[in-house]
Amino acid sequence: MQNLGFALIDPHIHQWDPYNTPHAAALAVKLLGKHPFLLDKMVRLVKPRDLLDTVGLTTHITRPYLPQDYKKDTGHYAVEQVVHVEASWANHKGKGVVGETEFIESLAFNADTVKLGAIVATADPTDSNFKKILKLHQQASKKVRGIRRMAAHHEDKGIHAWADDPHLYTSKKFLKGFEQIAQHHLSFDAWIYSTQIADVIELAKKFPETSIVLDHFGTPAGLFGKVGQSTGLTQTARENIFYQWQDNIAELATCPNVYTKMSGLFMPVLGHQFHKKKQQASKQQIIDLVAPLITHALDSFGSYRVMFASNFPMDSVSTSLVNIIDAFSDIVAGYDHETLERVFHHNARQFYRLDTPY
């Protein structure tokens, strides 16, 4: 859809600057930033293959992605405001994570770029100082609305694990700390692989008064092609991934405190090969691939608990943001045109308690 008729809200973008902040590739960037080919080679030598397979390319990781870069990616689309979601801040131990919130507050979010509506920071509920870290985040920015602690961990050892514990969200220590999220009036962004959706269901049922959003529809790794050692290797395997995802999403949606983000569907970990072919998925290719996921999420969660989000720049390895908005909005409008503004604006504003624009 070339014209939405309103300015959208994007509740999931990432911002970083490896030249000036703690970053996993900071040293490599400072040494070889002016030599992209050598920089790519160096990063691929020092980083584990499972991580590289997950992100696809290295260029979007090793260069800054700031408000003006996001503005450029939106093309002709008007964006009312965005939500920055934590992006693996390298100084991730203890109070070090507050540095990311301070960094985001320092960026040029304004009328010339885009408005920053909220920040989803990170902190570890198993940390003995978790309560204090939450307070420091809130002191660093009045825009902190939620916390994300990634727990994506797949049984396929060839798929990158973003947490050491395969069942982090159900561990006793995590659950004990999680109580503080509700007490500080914060929401929680859950990111897992689809094989772990049961853990989000258990978490949501233990904390029915805490608003939880499942990022990226639960990332069904291997749905579109082989990843890791053998996930998604055959058509039958891919069909089983989809059927299991359908059942789990439907069950998760019975938890009234859970929303989901229509995002991250073009990360390479789902099995896409566009980056390897040096191609960008077209609008029609996007529709053909993800329409079944979007319609099932809408069937399950209804029109008030699904929100569009870009996950940029992470999905930029497979397609453009304009193509994603074009395709996703066509799918949603085709499902129910009355749903369009809720999915692309109202639901994110309500979930993250966003202010009105300038």
Coordinates of C-alpha atoms in Angstrom, one line a residue:
M1 CA 0.0 0.0 0.0
Q2 CA 1.7 3.1 -1.2
N3 CA -0.3 5.5 1.0
L4 CA -1.5 4.5 4.4
G5 CA -3.4 7.7 4.9
F6 CA -1.8 8.3 8.4
A7 CA 1.6 8.5 10.0
L8 CA 2.6 5.1 11.4
I9 CA 4.3 4.2 14.6
D10 CA 7.3 1.9 14.5
P11 CA 7.7 0.2 17.9
H12 CA 10.9 -1.8 17.1
I13 CA 14.0 -0.2 15.7
H14 CA 17.6 -0.4 16.8
Q15 CA 20.2 2.3 17.0
W16 CA 23.9 2.0 17.4
D17 CA 27.3 3.6 16.7
P18 CA 30.3 1.2 16.8
Y19 CA 32.7 4.1 16.4
N20 CA 31.7 5.9 19.6
T21 CA 30.0 3.4 22.0
P22 CA 30.6 0.0 23.5
H23 CA 30.0 -2.4 20.6
A24 CA 31.0 -6.0 19.8
A25 CA 32.8 -4.9 16.6
A26 CA 34.2 -1.6 18.0
L27 CA 37.9 -2.5 17.7
A28 CA 37.5 -4.0 14.2
V29 CA 35.6 -0.9 13.1
K30 CA 38.2 1.5 14.5
L31 CA 41.0 -0.4 12.7
L32 CA 39.4 -1.1 9.4
G33 CA 36.3 1.1 9.2
K34 CA 37.6 2.8 6.0
H35 CA 38.2 -0.5 4.4
P36 CA 34.8 -2.3 4.2
F37 CA 36.0 -5.4 2.4
L38 CA 38.8 -6.0 5.0
L39 CA 36.4 -5.2 7.9
D40 CA 34.0 -7.8 6.7
K41 CA 36.8 -10.4 6.4
M42 CA 38.0 -9.6 9.9
V43 CA 34.6 -9.8 11.5
R44 CA 34.0 -13.1 9.8
L45 CA 37.3 -14.5 11.2
V46 CA 36.7 -13.5 14.8
K47 CA 32.9 -14.0 15.2
P48 CA 31.2 -17.5 15.5
R49 CA 29.6 -18.8 12.4
D50 CA 26.2 -19.3 14.1
L51 CA 26.1 -15.6 14.9
L52 CA 27.1 -14.6 11.3
D53 CA 24.5 -17.0 9.8
T54 CA 21.9 -15.3 12.0
V55 CA 22.7 -11.7 11.0
G56 CA 23.5 -12.7 7.4
L57 CA 25.7 -9.8 6.5
T58 CA 28.1 -7.7 8.6
T59 CA 27.8 -4.2 6.9
H60 CA 24.6 -3.2 8.7
I61 CA 26.2 -4.2 12.1
T62 CA 29.5 -2.5 11.7
R63 CA 28.3 0.9 10.5
P64 CA 26.3 3.4 12.6
Y65 CA 22.6 3.3 12.4
L66 CA 21.2 6.5 13.7
P67 CA 18.0 8.6 13.4
Q68 CA 18.9 10.1 10.0
D69 CA 19.6 6.6 8.7
Y70 CA 16.3 5.3 9.8
K71 CA 14.6 8.4 8.3
K72 CA 16.2 7.7 4.9
D73 CA 15.0 4.0 5.0
T74 CA 11.4 5.1 5.5
G75 CA 11.2 6.6 2.0
H76 CA 7.9 8.3 1.4
Y77 CA 6.2 6.9 4.4
A78 CA 5.4 9.3 7.4
V79 CA 6.5 8.0 10.8
E80 CA 5.0 9.6 13.8
Q81 CA 7.3 8.1 16.3
V82 CA 9.5 5.1 17.0
V83 CA 10.5 2.9 19.9
H84 CA 14.2 1.9 20.3
V85 CA 14.6 -1.6 21.5
E86 CA 17.8 -2.7 23.2
A87 CA 20.5 -3.8 20.8
S88 CA 23.0 -6.0 22.6
W89 CA 24.9 -3.2 24.3
A90 CA 28.5 -4.5 24.6
N91 CA 28.9 -3.3 28.2
H92 CA 26.1 -5.6 29.3
K93 CA 27.1 -6.6 32.8
G94 CA 25.3 -5.0 35.7
K95 CA 24.7 -1.3 35.6
G96 CA 26.7 -1.0 32.3
V97 CA 23.5 -1.5 30.3
V98 CA 22.2 2.0 31.5
G99 CA 24.8 3.4 29.1
E100 CA 22.6 2.4 26.2
T101 CA 19.7 4.4 27.5
E102 CA 21.9 7.4 28.0
F103 CA 23.3 7.0 24.4
I104 CA 19.8 6.8 22.9
E105 CA 18.7 10.0 24.8
S106 CA 21.7 11.8 23.3
L107 CA 20.7 11.1 19.7
A108 CA 19.2 13.5 17.2
F109 CA 15.6 12.4 17.4
N110 CA 13.7 15.5 16.3
A111 CA 11.4 17.0 13.7
D112 CA 14.0 16.6 11.0
T113 CA 14.5 12.9 11.6
V114 CA 11.8 11.1 13.7
K115 CA 10.4 11.4 17.2
L116 CA 11.6 9.0 19.8
G117 CA 8.4 7.8 21.6
A118 CA 9.9 5.3 24.0
I119 CA 12.9 3.1 24.9
V120 CA 12.8 -0.6 25.7
A121 CA 16.0 -1.0 27.7
T122 CA 17.7 -4.2 28.8
A123 CA 18.5 -5.6 32.2
D124 CA 18.9 -9.0 33.7
P125 CA 16.2 -10.1 36.1
T126 CA 18.6 -12.6 37.6
D127 CA 21.0 -9.8 38.6
S128 CA 21.0 -9.1 42.3
N129 CA 20.9 -5.4 41.5
F130 CA 18.0 -5.7 39.0
K131 CA 15.8 -3.3 41.0
K132 CA 18.5 -0.7 41.2
I133 CA 19.3 -1.0 37.4
L134 CA 15.6 -0.4 36.6
K135 CA 15.6 2.7 38.6
L136 CA 18.8 3.9 36.9
H137 CA 17.2 3.3 33.5
Q138 CA 14.2 5.4 34.5
Q139 CA 16.4 8.1 35.9
A140 CA 18.4 8.2 32.6
S141 CA 15.3 8.7 30.5
K142 CA 11.6 9.4 31.1
K143 CA 10.9 7.5 27.9
V144 CA 11.8 4.0 29.3
R145 CA 8.6 2.0 29.0
G146 CA 9.8 -1.5 29.0
I147 CA 12.6 -4.1 29.4
R148 CA 13.8 -6.8 27.0
R149 CA 15.9 -9.7 28.0
M150 CA 16.5 -12.0 25.0
A151 CA 16.1 -15.7 25.6
A152 CA 16.3 -17.1 22.1
H153 CA 18.0 -20.5 22.4
H154 CA 17.4 -23.4 19.9
E155 CA 18.0 -27.1 20.3
D156 CA 19.9 -27.0 17.0
K157 CA 23.4 -26.1 18.1
G158 CA 24.1 -24.5 14.7
I159 CA 21.6 -21.7 15.5
H160 CA 22.9 -18.9 17.5
A161 CA 21.9 -18.9 21.2
W162 CA 21.1 -15.4 22.6
A163 CA 20.9 -16.8 26.2
D164 CA 22.8 -19.5 28.0
D165 CA 19.7 -21.0 29.6
P166 CA 17.4 -22.7 27.1
H167 CA 14.4 -21.9 29.5
L168 CA 15.5 -18.6 30.9
Y169 CA 11.9 -17.2 31.2
T170 CA 10.8 -20.0 33.5
S171 CA 13.9 -20.2 35.7
K172 CA 13.2 -19.5 39.4
K173 CA 15.8 -16.7 39.6
F174 CA 14.4 -15.0 36.5
L175 CA 10.9 -15.2 37.8
K176 CA 11.9 -13.7 41.1
G177 CA 13.5 -10.7 39.5
F178 CA 10.7 -10.3 37.0
E179 CA 8.3 -9.2 39.8
Q180 CA 10.2 -5.9 39.7
I181 CA 9.1 -5.2 36.1
A182 CA 5.4 -4.9 37.1
Q183 CA 6.3 -3.0 40.3
H184 CA 8.1 -0.4 38.1
H185 CA 5.1 -0.1 35.7
L186 CA 7.1 -1.5 32.8
S187 CA 6.2 -3.8 30.0
F188 CA 8.3 -6.8 28.8
D189 CA 9.5 -7.6 25.3
A190 CA 10.0 -11.3 24.9
W191 CA 12.3 -12.6 22.2
I192 CA 12.6 -16.4 21.8
Y193 CA 12.6 -18.9 18.9
S194 CA 9.2 -20.5 18.2
T195 CA 10.2 -23.7 19.9
Q196 CA 10.2 -21.8 23.2
I197 CA 6.8 -20.2 22.9
A198 CA 5.6 -22.4 25.8
D199 CA 8.0 -20.6 28.1
V200 CA 6.3 -17.2 27.2
I201 CA 2.9 -18.7 27.9
E202 CA 4.1 -19.9 31.3
L203 CA 5.6 -16.5 32.0
A204 CA 2.4 -14.6 31.0
K205 CA 0.2 -16.8 33.2
K206 CA 2.5 -16.2 36.2
F207 CA 2.3 -12.4 35.7
P208 CA -1.2 -11.8 34.3
E209 CA -1.0 -8.0 35.2
T210 CA 2.2 -7.5 33.2
S211 CA 1.9 -6.5 29.6
I212 CA 4.1 -8.7 27.4
V213 CA 4.8 -8.5 23.7
L214 CA 6.2 -11.4 21.7
D215 CA 8.8 -10.0 19.4
H216 CA 8.9 -11.1 15.7
F217 CA 6.0 -13.5 15.9
G218 CA 8.3 -15.8 17.9
T219 CA 11.0 -16.2 15.1
P220 CA 10.2 -19.7 13.6
A221 CA 13.8 -20.5 12.6
G222 CA 14.1 -22.6 9.5
L223 CA 10.6 -21.9 8.2
F224 CA 11.8 -20.7 4.8
G225 CA 14.9 -22.8 4.4
K226 CA 17.7 -24.7 6.1
V227 CA 19.5 -23.0 9.0
G228 CA 21.9 -24.3 11.6
Q229 CA 22.8 -28.0 11.3
S230 CA 19.5 -29.4 10.0
T231 CA 16.6 -27.1 10.9
G232 CA 14.2 -26.6 8.0
L233 CA 16.2 -29.0 5.9
T234 CA 13.2 -30.5 4.0
Q235 CA 9.8 -29.3 2.9
T236 CA 8.2 -31.6 5.4
A237 CA 10.4 -30.2 8.2
R238 CA 9.4 -26.6 7.2
E239 CA 5.7 -27.5 7.2
N240 CA 6.0 -29.0 10.7
I241 CA 7.7 -25.8 11.9
F242 CA 4.8 -23.8 10.6
Y243 CA 2.1 -26.1 12.0
Q244 CA 3.8 -26.1 15.4
W245 CA 4.1 -22.3 15.3
Q246 CA 0.4 -22.0 14.4
D247 CA -0.6 -24.1 17.4
N248 CA 1.7 -22.3 19.8
I249 CA 0.7 -18.8 18.7
A250 CA -3.0 -19.7 19.0
E251 CA -2.4 -20.9 22.6
L252 CA -0.3 -17.9 23.5
A253 CA -3.0 -15.6 22.2
T254 CA -5.4 -16.9 24.9
C255 CA -3.3 -14.9 27.4
P256 CA -5.0 -11.5 27.4
N257 CA -1.9 -9.7 28.6
V258 CA 0.2 -10.8 25.6
Y259 CA 0.6 -8.9 22.3
T260 CA 2.8 -9.7 19.3
K261 CA 5.0 -7.8 16.9
M262 CA 4.6 -8.3 13.1
S263 CA 8.3 -7.9 12.6
G264 CA 11.7 -9.6 12.1
L265 CA 10.2 -11.9 9.4
F266 CA 13.1 -11.3 7.1
M267 CA 16.0 -12.1 9.4
P268 CA 18.2 -14.8 7.8
V269 CA 17.6 -17.1 10.7
L270 CA 14.2 -17.9 9.3
G271 CA 16.0 -19.5 6.3
H272 CA 16.0 -16.6 3.8
Q273 CA 18.7 -16.7 1.2
F274 CA 18.2 -13.2 -0.3
H275 CA 21.5 -11.9 1.1
K276 CA 23.5 -14.7 -0.3
K277 CA 22.1 -14.1 -3.7
K278 CA 22.6 -10.3 -3.3
Q279 CA 18.9 -9.7 -3.8
Q280 CA 16.2 -7.8 -2.0
A281 CA 12.8 -9.4 -1.6
S282 CA 10.2 -7.7 -3.7
K283 CA 6.8 -6.6 -2.4
Q284 CA 5.2 -9.6 -4.0
Q285 CA 7.8 -12.1 -2.7
I286 CA 7.2 -10.7 0.8
I287 CA 3.4 -11.1 0.5
D288 CA 3.8 -14.7 -0.8
L289 CA 6.1 -15.7 2.0
V290 CA 4.6 -14.1 5.1
A291 CA 0.9 -13.6 4.4
P292 CA 0.0 -16.9 6.1
L293 CA 1.9 -15.9 9.3
I294 CA 0.3 -12.4 9.5
T295 CA -3.3 -13.7 8.8
H296 CA -2.9 -16.4 11.5
A297 CA -1.5 -13.9 14.0
L298 CA -4.5 -11.7 13.3
D299 CA -6.9 -14.6 13.6
S300 CA -5.4 -15.6 16.9
F301 CA -4.7 -12.2 18.6
G302 CA -7.3 -10.2 17.0
S303 CA -6.9 -6.7 15.6
Y304 CA -6.0 -5.0 19.0
R305 CA -3.0 -7.1 20.0
V306 CA -0.9 -7.2 16.8
M307 CA 1.5 -4.3 16.0
F308 CA 3.6 -3.7 12.9
A309 CA 7.3 -3.1 13.6
S310 CA 10.3 -2.9 11.3
N311 CA 13.2 -4.4 13.2
F312 CA 15.5 -2.2 11.2
P313 CA 18.2 -2.4 10.3
M314 CA 18.3 -6.1 11.1
D315 CA 15.9 -7.1 8.3
S316 CA 17.6 -4.8 5.8
V317 CA 19.8 -7.7 4.7
S318 CA 16.8 -9.3 2.9
T319 CA 14.6 -6.3 1.8
S320 CA 13.9 -2.6 2.1
L321 CA 11.8 -1.0 4.8
V322 CA 9.6 0.5 2.1
N323 CA 8.9 -2.9 0.6
I324 CA 8.1 -4.3 4.0
I325 CA 5.6 -1.5 4.8
D326 CA 4.1 -1.8 1.3
A327 CA 3.6 -5.6 1.6
F328 CA 2.6 -5.9 5.3
S329 CA 0.0 -3.1 4.9
D330 CA -1.5 -4.8 1.8
I331 CA -1.8 -8.0 3.7
V332 CA -3.5 -6.4 6.7
A333 CA -5.8 -4.2 4.6
G334 CA -6.8 -7.3 2.6
Y335 CA -7.6 -9.1 5.9
D336 CA -9.6 -6.2 7.2
H337 CA -9.1 -2.6 6.1
E338 CA -10.5 -1.3 9.5
T339 CA -7.6 -3.1 11.2
L340 CA -4.9 -1.2 9.3
E341 CA -4.6 1.8 11.6
R342 CA -4.8 -0.2 14.7
V343 CA -1.9 -2.5 13.6
F344 CA 0.3 0.3 12.2
H345 CA -0.4 2.9 14.9
H346 CA -3.0 2.6 17.7
N347 CA -1.8 -0.7 19.2
A348 CA 1.8 0.4 19.6
R349 CA 0.7 3.7 21.1
Q350 CA -1.5 1.9 23.6
F351 CA 1.0 -0.8 24.6
Y352 CA 4.0 1.5 25.1
R353 CA 1.9 4.4 26.5
L354 CA 3.2 6.8 24.0
D355 CA 2.6 10.5 24.0
T356 CA 1.0 12.4 21.2
P357 CA 3.4 13.8 18.6
Y358 CA 5.2 17.1 18.7

